[in-house]
Structures are given as C-alpha cells and as structure tokens.
CSV table of C-alpha atoms in Angstrom, one decimal:
chain,number,residue,atom,x,y,z
O,8,MET,CA,0.0,0.0,0.0
O,9,LYS,CA,2.8,2.4,0.8
O,10,TYR,CA,4.5,1.5,-2.5
O,11,GLN,CA,1.2,2.5,-4.4
O,12,LEU,CA,1.0,5.8,-2.6
O,13,CYS,CA,4.6,6.5,-3.5
O,14,LEU,CA,3.8,5.9,-7.2
O,15,LEU,CA,0.6,8.1,-7.1
O,16,PHE,CA,2.2,11.0,-5.3
O,17,PRO,CA,4.4,12.3,-8.2
O,18,LEU,CA,1.3,12.1,-10.5
O,19,VAL,CA,-0.8,14.2,-8.1
O,20,VAL,CA,1.9,16.8,-7.8
O,21,LEU,CA,2.2,16.9,-11.6
O,22,LEU,CA,-1.5,17.4,-12.1
O,23,LEU,CA,-1.7,20.1,-9.5
O,24,ALA,CA,1.2,21.9,-11.1
O,25,ALA,CA,-0.4,22.1,-14.5
O,26,VAL,CA,-1.7,25.4,-16.0
O,27,ILE,CA,-4.9,26.8,-14.4
O,28,ILE,CA,-7.2,29.4,-15.7
O,29,ARG,CA,-7.7,31.8,-12.8
O,30,ARG,CA,-10.3,34.2,-14.4
O,31,LEU,CA,-12.2,34.5,-17.7
O,32,ILE,CA,-13.2,38.1,-18.6
O,33,VAL,CA,-15.9,38.3,-21.3
O,34,PRO,CA,-18.3,41.2,-21.7
O,35,ARG,CA,-21.9,40.0,-21.2
O,36,TRP,CA,-23.3,42.5,-23.7
O,37,VAL,CA,-21.9,44.9,-26.3
O,38,ARG,CA,-23.7,47.3,-28.5
O,39,ASN,CA,-23.5,46.4,-32.2
O,40,GLY,CA,-20.8,48.3,-34.1
O,41,SER,CA,-19.5,49.9,-30.9
O,42,GLU,CA,-16.5,52.1,-31.3
O,43,THR,CA,-15.2,50.6,-28.0
O,44,PRO,CA,-13.5,47.2,-28.8
O,45,ALA,CA,-14.6,44.1,-27.0
O,46,VAL,CA,-11.7,42.6,-25.0
O,47,LEU,CA,-11.9,39.0,-24.0
O,48,ASP,CA,-9.2,37.9,-21.6
O,49,CYS,CA,-8.1,34.6,-20.2
O,50,GLU,CA,-6.0,34.9,-17.0
O,51,TYR,CA,-4.0,31.8,-16.1
O,52,VAL,CA,-1.2,30.8,-13.9
O,53,TYR,CA,1.6,28.4,-15.0
O,54,ASN,CA,5.0,27.2,-14.0
O,55,GLU,CA,8.1,25.4,-15.3
O,56,ASN,CA,6.2,22.2,-15.9
O,57,ASP,CA,4.0,23.9,-18.5
O,58,LEU,CA,6.2,23.3,-21.6
O,59,LYS,CA,4.8,23.7,-25.1
O,60,LEU,CA,2.1,26.2,-23.8
O,61,VAL,CA,-0.7,26.9,-26.3
O,62,VAL,CA,-3.6,29.3,-25.9
O,63,LYS,CA,-6.8,28.8,-28.0
O,64,TRP,CA,-10.1,30.5,-28.2
O,65,PHE,CA,-13.2,28.7,-29.6
O,66,PHE,CA,-16.5,30.1,-30.7
O,67,ASN,CA,-19.9,28.3,-30.2
O,68,ASP,CA,-18.3,24.9,-29.5
O,69,GLY,CA,-16.7,24.8,-33.0
O,70,ALA,CA,-14.1,22.1,-33.6
O,71,GLU,CA,-11.5,24.5,-34.8
O,72,PRO,CA,-10.2,27.5,-32.8
O,73,VAL,CA,-10.9,31.1,-33.9
O,74,TYR,CA,-7.7,32.3,-32.3
O,75,GLN,CA,-4.4,30.5,-31.4
O,76,TRP,CA,-1.2,31.7,-29.8
O,77,ILE,CA,1.9,29.5,-29.4
O,78,PRO,CA,4.4,31.6,-27.2
O,79,GLU,CA,7.4,29.4,-27.8
O,80,MET,CA,7.1,29.7,-31.5
O,81,GLY,CA,6.0,33.3,-31.5
O,82,VAL,CA,3.0,32.4,-33.7
O,83,ARG,CA,-0.5,33.8,-33.3
O,84,GLU,CA,-3.4,33.8,-35.8
O,85,ALA,CA,-7.1,34.4,-36.0
O,86,PHE,CA,-9.4,32.1,-37.9
O,87,GLY,CA,-13.0,31.9,-39.1
O,88,VAL,CA,-15.3,34.6,-37.7
O,89,LEU,CA,-12.4,36.4,-36.1
O,90,ARG,CA,-10.2,36.6,-39.1
O,91,GLN,CA,-9.4,40.3,-39.8
O,92,ARG,CA,-11.6,41.3,-36.8
O,93,LEU,CA,-8.9,41.5,-34.2
O,94,ASP,CA,-6.4,44.2,-33.1
O,95,ASP,CA,-3.1,42.5,-33.9
O,96,THR,CA,-1.2,45.0,-31.8
O,97,PHE,CA,-3.0,44.3,-28.6
O,98,SER,CA,-1.3,42.6,-25.7
O,99,VAL,CA,-2.1,42.4,-22.0
O,100,SER,CA,1.5,42.2,-20.8
O,101,SER,CA,4.8,43.1,-22.4
O,102,ARG,CA,6.9,41.6,-19.6
O,103,ASP,CA,5.5,38.0,-19.5
O,104,ALA,CA,6.3,36.2,-22.7
O,105,TYR,CA,3.8,33.4,-21.8
O,106,SER,CA,0.9,35.7,-21.1
O,107,GLN,CA,1.5,38.6,-23.6
O,108,TYR,CA,-1.1,37.6,-26.3
O,109,ARG,CA,-3.5,35.5,-24.3
O,110,ALA,CA,-6.4,38.0,-24.8
O,111,ILE,CA,-8.3,39.0,-28.0
O,112,ARG,CA,-9.5,42.5,-28.8
O,113,ILE,CA,-12.4,42.6,-31.3
O,114,LEU,CA,-12.7,45.8,-33.3
O,115,ARG,CA,-16.2,47.2,-34.0
O,116,PRO,CA,-17.9,44.0,-32.8
O,117,THR,CA,-21.1,43.1,-34.7
O,118,TRP,CA,-24.1,41.0,-33.8
O,119,GLU,CA,-23.0,37.8,-35.7
O,120,LEU,CA,-20.1,37.5,-33.2
O,121,SER,CA,-22.7,36.9,-30.4
O,122,GLY,CA,-22.2,33.5,-28.8
O,123,LYS,CA,-20.2,31.3,-26.5
O,124,TYR,CA,-16.5,31.9,-26.2
O,125,THR,CA,-14.2,29.2,-24.7
O,126,CYS,CA,-10.6,29.7,-23.7
O,127,VAL,CA,-8.5,26.6,-23.6
O,128,VAL,CA,-4.9,26.6,-22.3
O,129,THR,CA,-2.8,23.5,-22.8
O,130,SER,CA,0.7,22.4,-22.0
O,131,LEU,CA,2.6,19.1,-21.7
O,132,ALA,CA,1.6,19.1,-18.0
O,133,GLY,CA,-2.2,19.4,-18.6
O,134,GLN,CA,-4.9,21.8,-19.7
O,135,ASP,CA,-7.7,24.0,-18.4
O,136,ALA,CA,-10.8,25.5,-20.1
O,137,ARG,CA,-13.5,28.0,-19.3
O,138,HIS,CA,-16.3,29.6,-21.3
O,139,GLN,CA,-18.7,32.6,-21.2
O,140,HIS,CA,-21.4,34.0,-23.5
O,141,MET,CA,-21.3,37.4,-25.1
O,142,THR,CA,-24.3,39.1,-26.7
O,143,ILE,CA,-23.7,41.8,-29.2
O,144,PHE,CA,-27.2,43.4,-29.5
O,145,VAL,CA,-28.7,45.5,-32.2
O,146,PRO,CA,-31.1,48.3,-30.9
O,147,ALA,CA,-34.4,48.6,-32.6
O,148,LYS,CA,-34.2,50.5,-35.9
O,149,THR,CA,-37.8,51.7,-35.2
O,150,PHE,CA,-40.2,51.2,-32.3
O,151,SER,CA,-43.8,52.3,-32.6
O,152,PHE,CA,-47.0,52.0,-30.5
O,153,ASN,CA,-50.3,52.9,-32.1
O,154,TYR,CA,-54.0,51.8,-32.4
O,155,SER,CA,-56.7,51.6,-35.0
O,156,ASN,CA,-60.4,51.0,-35.1
O,157,SER,CA,-60.1,48.4,-37.8
O,158,PRO,CA,-61.7,45.0,-37.0
O,159,PRO,CA,-59.1,42.5,-35.8
O,160,PRO,CA,-58.4,39.6,-38.2
O,161,LEU,CA,-59.7,36.1,-37.7
O,162,ASP,CA,-62.5,37.4,-35.5
O,163,ARG,CA,-60.3,37.4,-32.4
O,164,LEU,CA,-62.8,39.4,-30.4
O,165,PRO,CA,-66.2,38.0,-29.3
O,166,ARG,CA,-69.1,39.8,-30.8
O,167,PRO,CA,-70.0,42.9,-28.6
O,168,GLN,CA,-73.3,43.4,-26.9
O,169,SER,CA,-73.0,47.1,-27.7
O,170,PRO,CA,-72.3,49.2,-30.8
O,171,ASP,CA,-68.7,49.9,-29.6
O,172,LEU,CA,-66.1,49.6,-32.3
O,173,PRO,CA,-63.3,47.1,-31.9
O,174,LEU,CA,-59.9,48.6,-31.0
O,175,SER,CA,-56.6,47.1,-32.0
O,176,LEU,CA,-53.4,48.1,-30.2
O,177,GLN,CA,-50.1,47.3,-31.9
O,178,CYS,CA,-46.6,47.7,-30.7
O,179,VAL,CA,-43.9,47.0,-33.3
O,180,ALA,CA,-40.1,46.8,-33.0
O,181,ARG,CA,-38.0,46.4,-36.2
O,182,GLY,CA,-34.4,45.4,-37.0
O,183,THR,CA,-33.3,44.1,-33.6
O,184,PHE,CA,-31.0,41.3,-32.4
O,185,PRO,CA,-31.5,39.1,-30.5
O,186,LYS,CA,-35.2,38.6,-30.6
O,187,PRO,CA,-36.7,41.3,-28.4
O,188,VAL,CA,-39.5,40.8,-25.8
O,189,LEU,CA,-42.5,43.1,-26.0
O,190,THR,CA,-44.8,43.5,-23.0
O,191,LEU,CA,-48.0,45.5,-22.7
O,192,PHE,CA,-48.9,47.1,-19.4
O,193,LEU,CA,-52.0,49.0,-18.2
O,194,LEU,CA,-51.7,52.1,-16.0
O,195,LYS,CA,-54.7,53.2,-14.0
O,196,GLY,CA,-55.1,55.0,-10.7
O,197,GLY,CA,-51.4,54.8,-10.0
O,198,ARG,CA,-51.3,51.1,-10.6
O,199,ARG,CA,-49.3,49.3,-13.3
O,200,ARG,CA,-50.1,45.8,-14.3
O,201,PRO,CA,-49.5,43.5,-17.2
O,202,ALA,CA,-52.3,43.5,-19.8
O,203,THR,CA,-52.9,39.8,-19.4
O,204,GLU,CA,-53.7,40.3,-15.7
O,205,ALA,CA,-56.5,42.7,-16.7
O,206,GLY,CA,-58.0,40.1,-19.0
O,207,LEU,CA,-56.7,41.8,-22.2
O,208,ARG,CA,-55.8,39.2,-24.8
O,209,THR,CA,-52.4,39.7,-26.5
O,210,PHE,CA,-50.3,37.8,-29.0
O,211,THR,CA,-47.0,38.3,-30.6
O,212,THR,CA,-45.8,37.7,-34.2
O,213,ALA,CA,-42.2,37.7,-35.4
O,214,THR,CA,-40.3,37.6,-38.7
O,215,ILE,CA,-36.5,37.5,-39.4
O,216,GLU,CA,-34.6,39.1,-42.2
O,217,ASP,CA,-30.9,39.1,-42.7
O,218,GLY,CA,-30.5,37.8,-39.1
O,219,LEU,CA,-32.5,40.7,-37.6
O,220,PHE,CA,-35.9,40.5,-36.0
O,221,ASP,CA,-39.2,42.3,-36.6
O,222,VAL,CA,-41.6,41.7,-33.7
O,223,ALA,CA,-45.1,42.9,-33.2
O,224,LEU,CA,-47.4,42.7,-30.1
O,225,HIS,CA,-51.1,42.8,-30.8
O,226,ALA,CA,-54.0,43.4,-28.3
O,227,ASP,CA,-57.7,43.8,-28.9
O,228,ALA,CA,-60.4,45.5,-26.9
O,229,PHE,CA,-63.6,47.5,-27.5
O,230,GLU,CA,-63.5,51.3,-27.6
O,231,GLY,CA,-66.1,51.7,-24.9
O,232,HIS,CA,-64.1,49.6,-22.5
O,233,VAL,CA,-60.8,51.4,-22.9
O,234,SER,CA,-61.4,54.0,-20.1
O,235,SER,CA,-62.3,51.3,-17.6
O,236,LEU,CA,-59.2,49.4,-18.5
O,237,ALA,CA,-56.5,52.0,-18.3
O,238,ASP,CA,-55.6,55.7,-18.3
O,239,LEU,CA,-52.4,54.9,-20.1
O,240,PHE,CA,-51.2,51.9,-22.2
O,241,GLU,CA,-47.5,51.2,-22.0
O,242,CYS,CA,-45.4,49.0,-24.3
O,243,VAL,CA,-42.0,47.9,-23.1
O,244,LEU,CA,-39.3,46.5,-25.4
O,245,GLU,CA,-36.4,44.6,-23.8
O,246,ILE,CA,-33.5,42.9,-25.6
O,247,PRO,CA,-32.5,39.7,-23.8
O,248,TYR,CA,-29.1,39.3,-22.3
O,249,SER,CA,-28.5,43.1,-22.4
O,250,ASN,CA,-29.5,46.1,-20.4
O,251,TYR,CA,-31.3,47.7,-23.3
O,252,MET,CA,-34.9,48.8,-22.8
O,253,LEU,CA,-37.3,51.2,-24.5
O,254,THR,CA,-40.8,52.3,-23.4
O,255,ARG,CA,-43.7,53.9,-25.3
O,256,ARG,CA,-46.9,55.1,-23.6
O,257,MET,CA,-50.2,56.0,-25.2
O,258,THR,CA,-53.6,57.3,-24.2
O,259,VAL,CA,-56.7,56.3,-26.1
O,260,ALA,CA,-59.8,58.5,-25.7
O,261,HIS,CA,-63.3,57.3,-26.4
O,262,GLY,CA,-64.5,58.6,-29.7
O,263,GLY,CA,-61.2,58.1,-31.6
O,264,GLY,CA,-58.9,60.7,-29.9
O,265,GLY,CA,-55.5,59.5,-28.8
O,266,ARG,CA,-52.1,60.6,-28.0
O,267,ILE,CA,-48.7,58.9,-28.0
O,268,HIS,CA,-46.3,59.5,-25.1
O,269,GLU,CA,-42.7,58.5,-25.8
O,270,THR,CA,-40.7,57.5,-22.8
O,271,THR,CA,-37.3,56.1,-23.8
O,272,ARG,CA,-35.0,54.3,-21.4
O,273,ALA,CA,-32.1,52.9,-23.3
O,274,PHE,CA,-29.3,51.6,-21.0
O,275,SER,CA,-26.9,50.6,-23.6
O,276,LYS,CA,-23.7,52.6,-22.9
O,277,GLY,CA,-20.6,50.6,-22.3
O,278,GLN,CA,-20.3,46.9,-21.9
O,279,GLY,CA,-21.8,44.4,-19.4
O,280,ASP,CA,-19.7,42.9,-16.6
O,281,THR,CA,-18.5,39.4,-16.7
C-alpha cells in the first residue's frame, strides 16, 4: 500500500502543477458596431512544468479555434469569424512572454459574433478551459406603438353586446437582435399591471430578415371599455441578455382621440460585466 502511494504522489503533484485558468473576462453584452472594442481575456497561472504552452479561443463549440497563440514559436493567428476582426497590436503584458497575447480585442464588434467563447490553455503538464457567453445586441431600428379601429383579423374578439367599435393596439419593433421581448402594461389610478392580468388578450408575431428580428405585439379591446381598463397603455421593449430597454406610452380617448407619449429608457452605454 505504501508503495502504491509513492507511485501516485508524483502524478498528483504533476496534475496540481499544470496550468490553471484563474479568471475569464468576457463582456456580457456589447452594442452592435460599438467604437469601443470588446476585450476577452483569459487569465491563467503556469510554472516550469508547462512546456509547449498553447492558448486557443473557440466560438460556439466549434471544432477549430478562432484564435491560437503559441508563445514558444512566436506564432498567433485568427481564424473563421475572427479573421481580420482583431487588433493584432493588442497585448495584456509586455513583460510576461507566456501571457502577452492570451487576450483578444475585437474591433467594432457586430451581432454575428454573439455566442459562446471558450478559452483553452494546454501544455505538456495538462490543460484547463472556461467559457462565457457574449451578446452583441442591435437596438431597434424603429419602435412604434399605435392603435386603430379596424376590426381584428380572424374574429379574435367576441361579438360585442353594444355598438362599440373594436380597437386594436399594436406595438412594433423592427431590426433588432437578439429577438426582443415586448410586454404590454396598463396604468390606471397609479397602478401598473400586465395587460394579461387585466384580461386583455395579447399575442406576438415575429419575422426575421438578414438575421435581424421584426416583432409585433397585438392586443384587442372594445373602444367603450378602454377608459375602464386604463388611463395609459405602456409597451416595453427589452432585448434579452442586455441592459437595453425602450418604453412607449399611449392614451386612447373614447371617440377616436388619442395621444402617444414616448418615454425612452435605453441603458446601452458601455459593456456588461462578466
């Protein structure tokens, strides 16, 4: 038994001495086309056992790396989606020859680079890997909230017991990425609640063109019931995995009068924390 422990001990020491990734720094969100580059860093510790050190970055579980750096050979190269997208002068340290080019700096990041980034550091002593997702979001090209007295399609509303006209609310966001979430709220007497809680039926349609989403939220009511439902209607646009949000508010008066209130909250400056 003692002999077996003696054999295992050098192996345990060797495994513990292999390179270890200490921290992976990847922005959670970045605005599409931002002038501020996106820096993805992979901090690791190594020692004299880590011969033939190689740093690789992978995108969306691809089999081939999108970036590779071999310190001992002085070779680094970007591939695939990152080819010609990186700042080839960027380094995190000029003093440490085995950490100098571990990070990647993406210039003018665009939405198609959204996804999972994995850093893999290997050596003859072992390897370590970590991953993180980054979303590069596209704000809505247009965002509108309006209504009409046109009858809703497919007879979505039950037939009224009064001569009230059907009223269709429509909130539309165009040209966004990833697919946005639209939510309708009703404000009355200082209270704000989702339209669905008030019994207002809503549904959402979406189309995609050139990778960008157009999304519309529809809600139907009767004109005579509007004042009892809400003083204000509010549509909120949120882009998942980011801090970007827009709000539009609208009043609808009985008899066809109406007014749009635009309240914009767009928290999209800078980049998200890791």
